[in-house]
Short mmCIF file of C-alpha atoms in Angstrom, two decimals:
data_model
loop_
_atom_site.label_atom_id
_atom_site.label_comp_id
_atom_site.label_asym_id
_atom_site.label_seq_id
_atom_site.Cartn_x
_atom_site.Cartn_y
_atom_site.Cartn_z
CA VAL G 1 -77.04 -0.35 31.69
CA ASN G 2 -75.18 -3.51 32.64
CA GLN G 3 -74.14 -4.00 29.04
CA ILE G 4 -72.85 -0.46 28.86
CA LEU G 5 -70.90 -0.90 32.11
CA LEU G 6 -69.50 -4.18 30.84
CA LEU G 7 -68.46 -2.52 27.60
CA LEU G 8 -66.73 0.30 29.50
CA LEU G 9 -64.94 -2.24 31.67
CA VAL G 10 -63.74 -4.15 28.63
CA LEU G 11 -62.53 -0.92 27.01
CA THR G 12 -60.71 0.07 30.23
CA VAL G 13 -58.98 -3.32 30.44
CA CYS G 14 -58.02 -3.11 26.76
CA ALA G 15 -56.59 0.38 27.28
CA ILE G 16 -54.51 -0.82 30.27
CA LEU G 17 -53.24 -3.82 28.32
CA TYR G 18 -52.46 -1.65 25.31
CA ASN G 19 -50.36 0.74 27.42
CA LYS G 20 -48.50 -2.10 29.11
CA VAL G 21 -47.76 -3.79 25.80
CA HIS G 22 -46.47 -0.57 24.23
CA GLN G 23 -44.49 0.74 27.21
CA VAL G 24 -41.70 -1.81 26.74
CA PRO G 25 -40.86 -1.06 23.14
CA LEU G 26 -41.16 2.66 23.88
CA ALA G 27 -38.56 2.33 26.64
CA LEU G 28 -36.35 0.26 24.38
CA ARG G 29 -36.81 2.77 21.63
CA ASN G 30 -35.71 5.60 23.91
CA GLU G 31 -32.69 3.57 24.99
CA ALA G 32 -31.84 2.92 21.37
CA VAL G 33 -31.98 6.62 20.62
CA ASP G 34 -29.56 7.26 23.48
CA LEU G 35 -27.23 4.53 22.26
CA GLU G 36 -27.32 5.68 18.68
CA SER G 37 -26.84 9.34 19.58
CA PRO G 38 -23.96 9.47 22.09
CA GLU G 39 -22.30 12.70 23.00
CA GLU G 40 -20.13 13.95 20.20
CA THR G 41 -16.85 12.03 20.21
CA GLU G 42 -13.52 13.83 20.33
CA GLU G 43 -12.27 14.81 16.89
CA GLU G 44 -9.63 12.49 15.49
CA ILE G 45 -6.36 14.08 14.38
CA PRO G 46 -4.76 12.11 11.53
CA VAL G 47 -0.97 12.40 11.40
CA VAL G 48 0.92 10.89 8.46
CA ILE G 49 4.56 9.82 8.99
CA CYS G 50 6.71 7.60 6.79
CA ALA G 51 8.82 4.72 8.09
CA ALA G 52 11.68 4.23 5.65
CA ALA G 53 14.30 1.51 5.75
CA GLY G 54 17.42 2.62 7.59
CA ARG G 55 15.69 5.50 9.37
CA MET G 56 12.76 3.96 11.20
CA GLY G 57 14.13 5.28 14.46
CA ALA G 58 13.29 8.73 13.13
CA ALA G 59 9.63 7.85 12.69
CA VAL G 60 9.54 6.28 16.15
CA ALA G 61 11.03 9.39 17.80
CA ALA G 62 8.60 11.67 15.95
CA ILE G 63 5.60 9.57 16.98
CA SER G 64 6.86 9.33 20.56
CA SER G 65 7.23 13.10 20.83
CA ILE G 66 3.74 13.76 19.47
CA TYR G 67 2.07 11.15 21.66
CA SER G 68 3.85 12.35 24.81
CA ASN G 69 2.93 16.01 24.38
CA THR G 70 -0.80 15.89 23.71
CA GLU G 71 -4.09 14.70 25.15
CA ALA G 72 -5.68 14.88 21.68
CA ASN G 73 -7.19 11.88 19.91
CA VAL G 74 -4.35 11.24 17.45
CA LEU G 75 -4.49 8.56 14.79
CA PHE G 76 -1.08 7.85 13.26
CA TYR G 77 -0.93 6.75 9.65
CA ILE G 78 2.46 5.07 9.35
CA VAL G 79 3.36 4.68 5.70
CA GLY G 80 5.95 2.17 4.56
CA LEU G 81 7.00 -0.13 1.76
CA LYS G 82 5.99 -3.78 1.81
CA THR G 83 9.46 -4.82 2.97
CA THR G 84 9.64 -2.38 5.89
CA ILE G 85 6.13 -2.64 7.34
CA PRO G 86 6.73 -5.76 9.52
CA HIS G 87 9.71 -4.07 11.21
CA ILE G 88 7.94 -0.86 12.19
CA ARG G 89 4.82 -2.71 13.33
CA LYS G 90 6.90 -4.96 15.59
CA TRP G 91 8.80 -1.95 16.97
CA ILE G 92 5.59 -0.20 17.95
CA GLU G 93 3.83 -3.25 19.35
CA ASN G 94 6.83 -4.19 21.50
CA SER G 95 7.53 -0.78 23.00
CA LYS G 96 5.70 1.80 25.08
CA LEU G 97 4.15 3.05 21.83
CA LYS G 98 1.83 0.04 21.84
CA GLU G 99 -0.80 2.34 23.39
CA ILE G 100 -1.01 4.63 20.35
CA LYS G 101 -3.78 4.47 17.77
CA PHE G 102 -2.19 3.70 14.42
CA LYS G 103 -2.74 2.26 10.97
CA VAL G 104 0.06 0.93 8.81
CA VAL G 105 -0.36 1.87 5.15
CA GLU G 106 1.61 0.30 2.32
CA PHE G 107 2.86 2.68 -0.37
CA ASN G 108 3.23 1.23 -3.84
CA PRO G 109 6.32 2.75 -5.50
CA MET G 110 5.01 1.78 -8.95
CA VAL G 111 2.95 4.99 -8.96
CA LEU G 112 6.28 6.82 -9.39
CA LYS G 113 7.42 4.87 -12.44
CA GLY G 114 8.72 7.25 -15.10
CA LYS G 115 8.29 10.31 -12.87
CA ILE G 116 11.68 10.58 -11.12
CA ARG G 117 14.88 11.78 -12.75
CA GLN G 118 17.78 9.75 -11.36
CA ASP G 119 20.46 12.42 -11.18
CA SER G 120 20.19 14.06 -7.78
CA SER G 121 23.31 14.87 -5.80
CA ARG G 122 21.47 13.40 -2.79
CA PRO G 123 20.14 9.97 -3.82
CA GLU G 124 18.33 9.53 -0.49
CA LEU G 125 15.90 12.24 -1.62
CA LEU G 126 14.80 9.98 -4.48
CA GLN G 127 13.48 7.28 -2.16
CA PRO G 128 9.81 6.44 -2.90
CA LEU G 129 8.51 7.43 0.54
CA ASN G 130 9.76 10.97 -0.03
CA PHE G 131 6.80 11.37 -2.40
CA VAL G 132 4.08 10.09 -0.07
CA ARG G 133 3.00 13.71 0.57
CA PHE G 134 1.98 13.95 -3.12
CA TYR G 135 -0.57 11.16 -2.69
CA LEU G 136 -2.28 11.97 0.61
CA PRO G 137 -5.89 11.60 -0.64
CA LEU G 138 -5.10 8.15 -2.04
CA LEU G 139 -3.72 6.97 1.29
CA ILE G 140 -6.06 8.75 3.69
CA GLN G 141 -9.70 8.23 2.78
CA LYS G 142 -12.00 9.37 5.58
CA HIS G 143 -10.48 12.61 6.89
CA GLU G 144 -11.16 16.16 5.78
CA LYS G 145 -8.01 17.61 7.36
CA VAL G 146 -4.64 15.85 7.64
CA ILE G 147 -1.21 16.63 9.08
CA TYR G 148 1.83 15.33 7.19
CA LEU G 149 5.23 15.34 8.91
CA ASP G 150 8.68 14.37 7.68
CA ASP G 151 10.22 11.66 9.83
CA ASP G 152 13.19 13.81 10.91
CA VAL G 153 11.12 16.02 13.24
CA ILE G 154 10.24 16.04 16.89
CA VAL G 155 7.19 17.81 18.28
CA GLN G 156 7.53 19.74 21.55
CA GLY G 157 4.08 21.35 21.48
CA ASP G 158 0.54 20.00 21.50
CA ILE G 159 -0.25 18.67 18.01
CA GLN G 160 -3.82 19.92 18.47
CA GLU G 161 -2.48 23.45 18.04
CA LEU G 162 -0.95 22.59 14.66
CA TYR G 163 -4.12 20.80 13.59
CA ASP G 164 -6.14 23.94 14.42
CA THR G 165 -4.18 25.92 11.81
CA LYS G 166 -6.70 27.90 9.78
CA LEU G 167 -6.63 27.37 6.03
CA VAL G 168 -7.89 30.18 3.81
CA PRO G 169 -10.96 29.06 1.81
CA GLY G 170 -9.76 27.62 -1.49
CA HIS G 171 -6.35 26.63 -0.14
CA ALA G 172 -5.48 22.92 -0.17
CA ALA G 173 -2.54 23.19 2.23
CA ALA G 174 -0.60 25.27 4.74
CA PHE G 175 3.20 25.45 4.98
CA SER G 176 5.88 27.48 6.75
CA ASP G 177 7.65 30.16 4.71
CA ASP G 178 11.43 29.99 4.60
CA CYS G 179 11.52 33.74 5.28
CA ASP G 180 9.36 33.73 8.39
CA LEU G 181 11.75 34.06 11.36
CA PRO G 182 14.83 36.28 11.83
CA SER G 183 16.54 33.46 13.74
CA THR G 184 16.16 31.11 10.77
CA HIS G 185 17.59 33.84 8.51
CA GLU G 186 20.74 33.80 10.62
CA MET G 187 20.99 30.02 10.32
CA ILE G 188 20.47 30.18 6.55
CA ARG G 189 23.18 32.84 6.14
CA SER G 190 25.62 30.92 8.31
CA VAL G 191 25.38 27.75 6.22
CA GLY G 192 24.85 29.39 2.82
CA MET G 193 21.43 27.86 2.27
CA GLN G 194 18.95 29.25 -0.24
CA ASN G 195 15.48 30.30 0.89
CA THR G 196 14.05 31.50 -2.43
CA TYR G 197 12.73 29.84 -5.57
CA MET G 198 16.12 30.45 -7.20
CA GLY G 199 17.53 27.79 -4.89
CA PHE G 200 15.16 25.12 -6.19
CA LEU G 201 14.21 25.88 -9.80
CA ASP G 202 16.52 26.23 -12.80
CA TYR G 203 15.70 29.65 -14.21
CA ARG G 204 17.82 28.93 -17.27
CA ARG G 205 14.93 26.75 -18.47
CA GLN G 206 12.19 28.41 -20.50
CA ALA G 207 9.46 26.35 -18.80
CA ILE G 208 10.48 27.82 -15.43
CA ARG G 209 10.69 31.38 -16.72
CA ASP G 210 7.26 30.96 -18.30
CA LEU G 211 5.77 30.41 -14.84
CA GLY G 212 6.19 34.13 -14.16
CA ILE G 213 7.46 33.48 -10.63
CA SER G 214 10.19 35.84 -9.45
CA PRO G 215 13.36 33.92 -8.51
CA SER G 216 13.54 36.00 -5.32
CA THR G 217 10.14 34.70 -4.14
CA CYS G 218 10.40 33.15 -0.69
CA SER G 219 10.26 29.36 -0.77
CA PHE G 220 8.47 27.13 1.74
CA ASN G 221 9.32 23.78 3.28
CA PRO G 222 6.89 20.87 2.67
CA GLY G 223 8.22 18.81 5.59
CA VAL G 224 5.27 19.97 7.70
CA ILE G 225 1.90 20.20 5.96
CA VAL G 226 -1.64 20.83 7.16
CA ALA G 227 -3.81 19.75 4.24
CA ASN G 228 -7.48 20.00 3.28
CA MET G 229 -8.33 16.78 1.43
CA THR G 230 -11.49 18.14 -0.21
CA GLU G 231 -9.63 21.05 -1.79
CA TRP G 232 -6.68 18.81 -2.66
CA LYS G 233 -8.93 16.49 -4.65
CA HIS G 234 -11.03 19.29 -6.12
CA GLN G 235 -7.93 21.07 -7.44
CA ARG G 236 -6.38 17.78 -8.62
CA ILE G 237 -3.18 18.64 -6.76
CA THR G 238 -1.72 15.14 -7.16
CA LYS G 239 -2.14 15.28 -10.95
CA GLN G 240 -0.53 18.71 -11.08
CA LEU G 241 2.45 17.50 -9.05
CA GLU G 242 2.85 14.45 -11.28
CA LYS G 243 2.80 16.68 -14.36
CA TRP G 244 5.79 18.66 -13.09
CA MET G 245 7.62 15.50 -12.08
CA GLN G 246 7.25 14.18 -15.62
CA ARG G 247 8.31 17.49 -17.15
CA ASN G 248 11.44 17.40 -15.00
CA VAL G 249 12.27 13.93 -16.32
CA GLU G 250 11.99 15.28 -19.86
CA GLU G 251 13.50 18.76 -19.43
CA ASN G 252 15.66 18.68 -16.25
CA LEU G 253 13.92 21.67 -14.69
CA TYR G 254 15.21 21.48 -11.16
CA SER G 255 16.89 18.28 -10.04
CA SER G 256 20.45 19.55 -10.57
CA THR G 257 20.00 22.91 -8.87
CA LEU G 258 20.88 23.99 -5.35
CA GLY G 259 17.80 22.64 -3.60
CA GLY G 260 18.61 19.03 -4.47
CA GLY G 261 16.02 16.29 -4.65
CA VAL G 262 12.83 16.33 -6.65
CA ALA G 263 10.02 16.50 -4.07
CA THR G 264 10.10 20.18 -3.06
CA PRO G 265 10.24 21.93 -6.48
CA PRO G 266 6.91 20.54 -7.82
CA MET G 267 5.19 21.69 -4.64
CA LEU G 268 6.74 25.16 -4.93
CA ILE G 269 5.32 25.41 -8.45
CA VAL G 270 1.85 23.97 -7.81
CA PHE G 271 1.22 25.82 -4.54
CA HIS G 272 2.76 29.16 -5.53
CA GLY G 273 0.54 31.91 -4.14
CA LYS G 274 -2.10 29.37 -3.10
CA TYR G 275 -1.24 28.20 0.39
CA SER G 276 -1.92 29.26 3.96
CA SER G 277 0.73 29.85 6.64
CA ILE G 278 1.72 27.70 9.58
CA ASN G 279 2.87 29.42 12.77
CA PRO G 280 6.67 29.74 12.32
CA MET G 281 7.35 28.20 15.73
CA TRP G 282 5.65 25.06 14.46
CA HIS G 283 8.44 24.46 11.97
CA ILE G 284 11.93 25.37 13.11
CA ARG G 285 14.15 23.85 10.47
CA HIS G 286 17.65 23.54 9.03
CA LEU G 287 18.92 21.70 12.13
CA GLY G 288 20.44 19.11 9.79
CA TRP G 289 22.02 21.51 7.35
CA SER G 290 25.38 21.83 9.13
CA PRO G 291 27.26 19.77 11.73
CA ASP G 292 28.37 23.00 13.40
CA ALA G 293 25.72 25.74 13.09
CA ARG G 294 23.44 25.80 16.13
CA TYR G 295 20.38 27.67 17.37
CA SER G 296 20.32 29.11 20.89
CA GLU G 297 19.05 26.69 23.52
CA GLN G 298 16.42 29.18 24.69
CA PHE G 299 15.03 29.52 21.17
CA LEU G 300 14.85 25.75 20.74
CA GLN G 301 13.04 25.32 24.06
CA GLU G 302 10.34 27.71 22.85
CA ALA G 303 9.97 25.93 19.51
CA LYS G 304 6.92 23.73 18.98
CA LEU G 305 8.48 21.54 16.28
CA LEU G 306 12.11 20.92 15.31
CA HIS G 307 13.14 19.67 11.88
CA TRP G 308 16.56 18.23 11.03
CA ASN G 309 16.22 18.77 7.29
CA GLY G 310 19.57 18.46 5.55
CA ARG G 311 22.31 15.83 5.48
CA TYR G 312 23.19 15.74 9.17
CA LYS G 313 20.54 13.69 10.95
CA PRO G 314 20.29 13.41 14.76
CA TRP G 315 20.52 9.61 14.73
CA ASP G 316 23.82 9.84 12.84
CA TYR G 317 27.14 11.53 13.54
CA PRO G 318 28.06 14.35 13.21
CA SER G 319 24.89 16.34 13.94
CA VAL G 320 23.67 19.10 16.25
CA HIS G 321 21.12 19.29 19.06
CA THR G 322 20.99 15.50 19.21
CA ASP G 323 20.00 15.54 22.89
CA LEU G 324 16.66 17.15 22.02
CA TRP G 325 15.95 14.41 19.52
CA GLU G 326 17.25 11.54 21.63
CA ASN G 327 14.89 12.46 24.48
CA TRP G 328 12.09 10.92 22.39
CA PHE G 329 13.91 8.03 20.78
CA ILE G 330 12.81 4.51 21.75
CA PRO G 331 15.39 1.75 21.13
CA ASP G 332 14.57 -0.88 18.55
CA PRO G 333 13.49 -4.10 20.34
CA SER G 334 14.95 -6.11 17.45
CA GLY G 335 18.31 -4.32 17.70
CA LYS G 336 18.43 -3.67 13.95
CA PHE G 337 18.37 0.14 14.21
CA LYS G 338 21.25 1.65 16.18
CA LEU G 339 22.27 5.22 16.83
CA THR G 340 25.61 6.35 15.43
CA ARG G 341 27.58 8.16 18.11
CA PRO G 342 31.26 9.19 18.49
CA ASP G 343 31.90 6.39 20.97
CA SER G 344 29.89 3.73 19.15
#
């Protein structure tokens, strides 16, 4: 009996020791689970903006307007050439924008070699950074959905709303149609701007006629893009765009026509009938098309995004609605970039 009692006692002590020994790692293991499985973090919104030489103030104003009007978790991808990157980085780090989350990405212009026809009436549209939008998957690796914005915009709404734009399954991108708002029709008529494919593609060329696209088809503006990177890569959009760039070099399909430049026409061809729509108020454009034609102030206050596409930029003179743009401009700490104003 004593031996049995002794055996039970030993077993009881062993059981107590076993529990004590294994309680610590169990607690640590539970802690580790908690640490490794935090509450779901806020979704990151990647926004791509280029910082080109001579117009970095535009990128700064665009970033400032986005950052000031949202509580969303925005990550700015600021794309530049090797020579311009130090300037924009210094500007951000030495201004109130130092609080933003950003990555500076270098764009290698050699990818464009042999793909640009050098005969545009607006040489500034041939600058390498104008083609960054063609190469989004190469620059942005980890995101499924991306916003691309031209530098000559300001954002008055919450960028989260633009990011939440629904893309139809199978569509790689969403744009704003040039026929979407009556108010923009009035602006287009007043400055004689085209808003159809006829204004961008040369229908005298057989290759363009063979596309089977009516010249009266409404065009779209690729200055604001919400893109699905998976679809973009799956459909080999970049390769398709490069193909039409090269064909233009060989056949002069669009660079001498009314649209000017060589970045919009390839996108009109590749995305014809295969893109989703952005809320029209998220891309109010043509503010830079004329130094005189203006939208109503009430309409502009309701707009979510303003785009000074055209020759007349809000950091130069003459231009219109410059006060709306200048609200978001942050002076260059180095003093290299200066606004051009009547009294300057």
